[in-house]
C-alpha positions as a printed Julia matrix, in Angstrom:
343×3 Matrix{Float64}:
 -105.45   -99.44  -65.37
 -106.94   -96.02  -64.77
 -106.58   -94.61  -61.28
 -108.02   -91.22  -62.14
 -111.13   -90.69  -60.0
 -114.44   -90.14  -61.71
 -116.25   -86.87  -61.18
 -118.46   -88.55  -58.56
 -115.5    -90.1   -56.74
 -113.59   -86.82  -56.66
 -116.63   -84.91  -55.39
 -117.23   -87.48  -52.65
 -113.57   -87.4   -51.58
 -113.59   -83.6   -51.44
 -116.73   -83.56  -49.32
 -115.3    -86.22  -47.0
 -112.09   -84.23  -46.59
 -114.07   -81.17  -45.49
 -116.24   -83.06  -43.04
 -113.35   -84.96  -41.49
 -111.12   -81.9   -41.19
 -113.93   -79.82  -39.68
 -115.16   -82.37  -37.15
 -112.33   -84.81  -36.45
 -110.17   -82.27  -34.64
 -107.61   -83.14  -32.0
 -109.78   -81.61  -29.29
 -112.87   -83.59  -30.3
 -110.91   -86.82  -30.62
 -109.4    -86.32  -27.17
 -112.87   -85.75  -25.72
 -114.27   -88.83  -27.48
 -111.87   -91.16  -25.68
 -112.08   -94.74  -26.95
 -115.63   -94.47  -28.28
 -117.07   -93.27  -31.56
 -118.01   -89.72  -32.53
 -121.78   -89.89  -32.99
 -122.01   -86.35  -34.36
 -119.38   -87.03  -37.02
 -121.05   -90.29  -37.99
 -124.36   -88.47  -38.35
 -122.72   -85.82  -40.53
 -121.17   -88.44  -42.83
 -124.39   -90.36  -43.33
 -126.47   -87.19  -43.73
 -124.08   -86.07  -46.49
 -124.73   -89.35  -48.3
 -121.12   -90.52  -48.09
 -122.05   -93.95  -46.76
 -124.81   -94.62  -49.29
 -122.58   -93.28  -52.1
 -120.19   -96.21  -51.77
 -122.61   -98.42  -53.68
 -122.17   -96.09  -56.67
 -118.51   -95.02  -56.43
 -117.19   -98.54  -55.86
 -114.23   -99.79  -53.9
 -111.76   -97.35  -55.47
 -114.05   -94.49  -54.47
 -114.28   -95.91  -50.95
 -110.48   -96.09  -50.74
 -110.28   -92.37  -51.58
 -112.75   -91.59  -48.79
 -110.97   -93.83  -46.29
 -107.73   -92.02  -47.0
 -109.43   -88.87  -45.76
 -110.63   -90.65  -42.64
 -107.14   -91.99  -42.0
 -105.54   -88.54  -42.31
 -107.56   -87.4   -39.31
 -107.93   -90.78  -37.51
 -111.65   -90.02  -37.26
 -113.34   -92.38  -34.83
 -116.37   -93.58  -36.78
 -117.28   -97.09  -38.07
 -117.04   -95.97  -41.68
 -114.57   -98.54  -43.04
 -116.3   -101.42  -41.26
 -119.84  -100.47  -42.34
 -118.81  -100.1   -45.97
 -116.44  -103.08  -46.22
 -118.59  -105.53  -44.24
 -122.03  -104.1   -44.92
 -122.71  -102.08  -48.03
 -120.21  -103.68  -50.43
 -120.9   -107.37  -49.64
 -124.67  -106.88  -49.51
 -124.6   -104.97  -52.8
 -122.37  -107.58  -54.45
 -123.74  -110.82  -52.97
 -127.08  -110.11  -51.34
 -130.39  -111.22  -52.79
 -132.72  -108.58  -54.24
 -134.75  -108.72  -51.01
 -131.63  -108.3   -48.86
 -130.39  -105.38  -50.92
 -133.78  -103.66  -50.72
 -134.0   -104.2   -46.97
 -130.41  -103.62  -45.82
 -128.79  -101.09  -48.13
 -131.1    -98.17  -47.24
 -130.59   -98.54  -43.48
 -126.84   -99.05  -43.86
 -126.59   -96.04  -46.13
 -128.56   -93.81  -43.77
 -126.53   -94.85  -40.72
 -129.57   -96.35  -39.03
 -127.71   -99.68  -39.19
 -123.97  -100.13  -38.58
 -122.09  -103.18  -39.81
 -118.79  -104.78  -38.95
 -117.11  -108.1   -39.7
 -115.56  -110.98  -37.77
 -112.77  -111.26  -40.34
 -110.72  -113.06  -41.41
 -112.12  -116.55  -40.77
 -110.12  -118.31  -38.05
 -112.14  -121.52  -37.76
 -113.92  -120.39  -34.62
 -117.53  -120.26  -35.85
 -119.55  -123.38  -36.59
 -122.96  -123.55  -38.26
 -125.84  -125.92  -37.65
 -129.15  -125.37  -39.43
 -128.46  -121.68  -39.94
 -127.46  -121.05  -36.32
 -123.94  -119.98  -35.39
 -121.84  -120.95  -32.39
 -118.37  -119.75  -31.43
 -116.4   -116.72  -30.31
 -114.28  -114.03  -31.91
 -111.96  -112.32  -29.39
 -111.92  -108.86  -30.95
 -114.17  -107.36  -33.64
 -113.59  -103.7   -34.63
 -116.46  -101.28  -33.99
 -118.58  -104.07  -32.51
 -119.86  -101.78  -29.76
 -121.48   -99.59  -32.44
 -122.68  -102.37  -34.71
 -126.23  -103.54  -35.31
 -125.07  -106.26  -37.72
 -121.96  -108.46  -37.92
 -120.83  -110.29  -41.04
 -119.51  -113.65  -39.83
 -117.69  -116.32  -41.88
 -118.05  -119.88  -40.57
 -115.59  -122.76  -40.75
 -116.71  -123.49  -44.32
 -116.21  -119.82  -45.22
 -119.87  -119.22  -45.82
 -120.99  -115.67  -44.98
 -123.7   -115.03  -42.41
 -125.19  -111.73  -41.26
 -126.01  -111.65  -37.55
 -127.93  -108.99  -35.66
 -126.16  -107.99  -32.46
 -129.49  -107.86  -30.58
 -130.53  -111.37  -31.65
 -130.98  -114.19  -29.11
 -127.76  -116.12  -28.61
 -125.53  -113.11  -29.35
 -123.4   -111.63  -26.58
 -120.94  -108.77  -26.95
 -118.54  -107.3   -24.42
 -116.12  -104.36  -24.73
 -112.49  -104.98  -25.65
 -109.81  -102.29  -25.73
 -107.38  -102.54  -28.64
 -104.31  -100.5   -29.54
 -106.43   -97.98  -31.44
 -109.76   -96.66  -30.08
 -112.01   -98.62  -32.42
 -114.94   -99.4   -30.07
 -114.0   -103.07  -30.4
 -115.72  -105.94  -28.66
 -115.71  -109.69  -28.09
 -118.36  -111.58  -30.02
 -119.86  -114.73  -28.49
 -122.45  -116.72  -30.43
 -124.51  -119.55  -28.98
 -126.98  -120.92  -31.5
 -127.52  -117.43  -32.88
 -129.87  -116.98  -35.81
 -128.28  -115.64  -38.98
 -129.07  -115.03  -42.62
 -126.81  -116.27  -45.42
 -125.17  -113.67  -47.65
 -124.11  -114.87  -51.08
 -122.8   -118.28  -52.04
 -119.46  -119.79  -53.04
 -116.75  -117.17  -53.51
 -118.49  -114.47  -51.47
 -116.04  -114.83  -48.59
 -112.94  -114.53  -50.76
 -114.34  -111.52  -52.61
 -115.37  -109.78  -49.37
 -112.03  -110.48  -47.7
 -110.09  -109.07  -50.68
 -112.26  -105.94  -50.71
 -111.94  -105.48  -46.94
 -108.17  -105.87  -47.02
 -108.02  -103.29  -49.79
 -110.31  -100.9   -47.93
 -108.29  -101.08  -44.71
 -105.07  -100.67  -46.7
 -106.58   -97.44  -48.05
 -107.29   -96.38  -44.48
 -103.65   -97.07  -43.62
 -102.5    -94.93  -46.56
 -104.42   -92.03  -45.04
 -103.06   -92.69  -41.55
  -99.53   -92.64  -42.93
 -100.14   -89.49  -44.98
 -101.51   -87.74  -41.9
  -98.57   -88.83  -39.74
  -96.08   -87.68  -42.37
  -97.85   -84.33  -42.82
  -97.58   -83.69  -39.08
  -93.89   -84.63  -39.13
  -93.21   -82.3   -42.08
  -94.98   -79.43  -40.35
  -93.1    -80.03  -37.1
  -89.63   -80.35  -38.63
  -90.21   -77.31  -40.86
  -91.1    -75.02  -37.96
  -88.99   -76.45  -35.13
  -85.46   -75.02  -35.11
  -82.22   -76.43  -33.81
  -78.93   -74.52  -33.87
  -80.68   -71.66  -35.62
  -82.18   -73.57  -38.54
  -85.25   -75.79  -39.13
  -84.92   -79.47  -38.33
  -86.03   -80.24  -41.88
  -82.69   -78.97  -43.22
  -80.9    -81.82  -41.45
  -79.99   -84.48  -44.0
  -80.93   -87.34  -41.69
  -84.38   -85.83  -41.18
  -84.88   -85.34  -44.93
  -83.89   -88.92  -45.7
  -86.18   -90.36  -43.03
  -89.09   -88.27  -44.28
  -88.35   -89.2   -47.9
  -88.39   -92.91  -47.05
  -91.71   -92.45  -45.25
  -93.12   -90.64  -48.29
  -92.08   -93.45  -50.65
  -93.57   -96.07  -48.32
  -96.83   -94.14  -48.19
  -96.98   -93.9   -51.97
  -96.28   -97.64  -52.27
  -99.26   -98.36  -50.01
 -101.42   -96.01  -52.04
 -100.57   -97.32  -55.52
 -100.88  -101.01  -54.61
 -104.2   -100.29  -52.92
 -105.5    -98.38  -55.94
 -104.53  -101.25  -58.22
 -106.28  -103.84  -56.06
 -109.4   -101.67  -55.76
 -109.51  -101.0   -59.49
 -109.23  -104.71  -60.3
 -112.0   -105.62  -57.86
 -114.25  -102.91  -59.3
 -113.56  -104.26  -62.8
 -114.36  -107.83  -61.78
 -110.8   -109.0   -62.45
 -108.87  -111.54  -60.34
 -107.55  -109.59  -57.37
 -106.7   -112.01  -54.55
 -102.93  -111.6   -54.84
 -103.24  -107.85  -55.51
 -105.26  -107.38  -52.32
 -102.65  -109.37  -50.4
  -99.91  -107.2   -51.87
 -101.71  -104.02  -50.84
 -102.31  -105.42  -47.36
  -98.64  -106.42  -47.05
  -97.47  -102.94  -47.97
 -100.01  -101.41  -45.58
  -98.81  -103.64  -42.77
  -95.04  -103.53  -43.27
  -94.57  -100.05  -44.72
  -97.35   -98.56  -42.61
  -95.56   -99.67  -39.48
  -92.35   -97.97  -40.65
  -94.12   -94.73  -41.53
  -95.91   -94.22  -38.21
  -92.71   -95.02  -36.33
  -90.89   -92.44  -38.45
  -93.62   -89.87  -37.87
  -93.33   -90.27  -34.14
  -89.52   -90.34  -34.23
  -89.29   -87.14  -36.29
  -91.19   -85.34  -33.55
  -88.34   -86.04  -31.16
  -89.28   -85.9   -27.51
  -92.71   -84.54  -28.36
  -93.48   -87.76  -30.21
  -93.32   -89.63  -26.9
  -96.18   -87.53  -25.5
  -99.27   -89.74  -25.4
 -101.48   -86.67  -25.77
  -99.78   -85.42  -28.94
 -101.85   -85.83  -32.15
  -99.1    -87.82  -33.88
  -99.38   -90.54  -31.24
 -102.9    -91.29  -32.46
 -101.53   -91.99  -35.94
  -98.96   -94.3   -34.35
 -101.7    -96.25  -32.54
 -103.86   -96.53  -35.66
 -100.9    -97.6   -37.79
  -99.94  -100.36  -35.38
 -103.55  -101.5   -35.03
 -103.99  -101.71  -38.8
 -100.71  -103.62  -39.03
 -102.11  -106.22  -36.61
 -105.6   -106.22  -38.08
 -104.43  -106.81  -41.64
 -102.56  -109.86  -40.44
  -98.97  -108.63  -39.98
  -96.48  -108.69  -42.84
  -95.03  -112.17  -42.37
  -98.47  -113.8   -42.26
  -99.61  -111.97  -45.39
  -96.38  -112.77  -47.19
  -96.77  -116.46  -46.38
 -100.33  -116.44  -47.73
  -99.21  -114.57  -50.85
  -96.39  -117.04  -51.47
  -98.72  -120.0   -51.07
 -101.19  -118.44  -53.51
  -98.49  -117.83  -56.12
  -97.15  -121.39  -55.73
 -100.63  -122.82  -56.07
 -101.19  -120.81  -59.24
  -97.96  -122.06  -60.78
  -98.89  -125.67  -60.05
 -102.39  -125.31  -61.54
């Protein structure tokens, strides 16, 4: 395993860090409300950071999503890359890649995914019927990647006949929506195995986003406890504070290293199902602990809904739920390991 970023990956991550830190400020995020920041999205696509994912791979994407998570930037970056660029590049036909990758890379098209499959979507002669209660970034999306009951992947345009979307508010402001399909036309993406590969990559990508959310929450807590004084000395000198922060740091690093390993294996074409589940489990369970600690270490200020750290708390809890929650992921991981031992 080699987790050292390539020159291209490092350059892309550095550029992303500058754009996110410059534009995803607390004031802009507060003004954005629950929607997306169109100016920030335009800046990311104009800088080539969306199109670059096809070249820098999943590990490169994870590095960029960490930077998004640090600032909780409200743009459909993770969804477009995980459910648009990566699956089309990996499983699309030459015609689909030529048609879809340029518009996804330029930001003209925005993708999201109705993942994971919950047995709600049926297919008949290439037309989809069913509902998905909440799809992240659906209000921004032009395309939705939808798995059916047989776990075949279908790409649906949100403006196609038979497609209805309606806003849904989730814990984090992800411009989510309810997807209702009634005989909607769709195009098939990939064949057998495309769903499993896409799900593993998406879980890994969103785990990388959680690593950034946790790092941002912890950074805010460190800054607060280092400058806030109690009884004439910084809060950070209190042993209880140091231990809580140290635990949060170790949890964040565990999310990061398991995510890097899963991303590296997927990029190398190695079996990665259980590695992606492991990364998702750490992101769910440990991520929840970290954002709680970040808010707790702010004391009374952490209870202020307008404080920047509260946004990290909301994102951390939303990612916990979106990844499937720890117990659900652990059950799936255990079943996969048992199945492998019996094979």
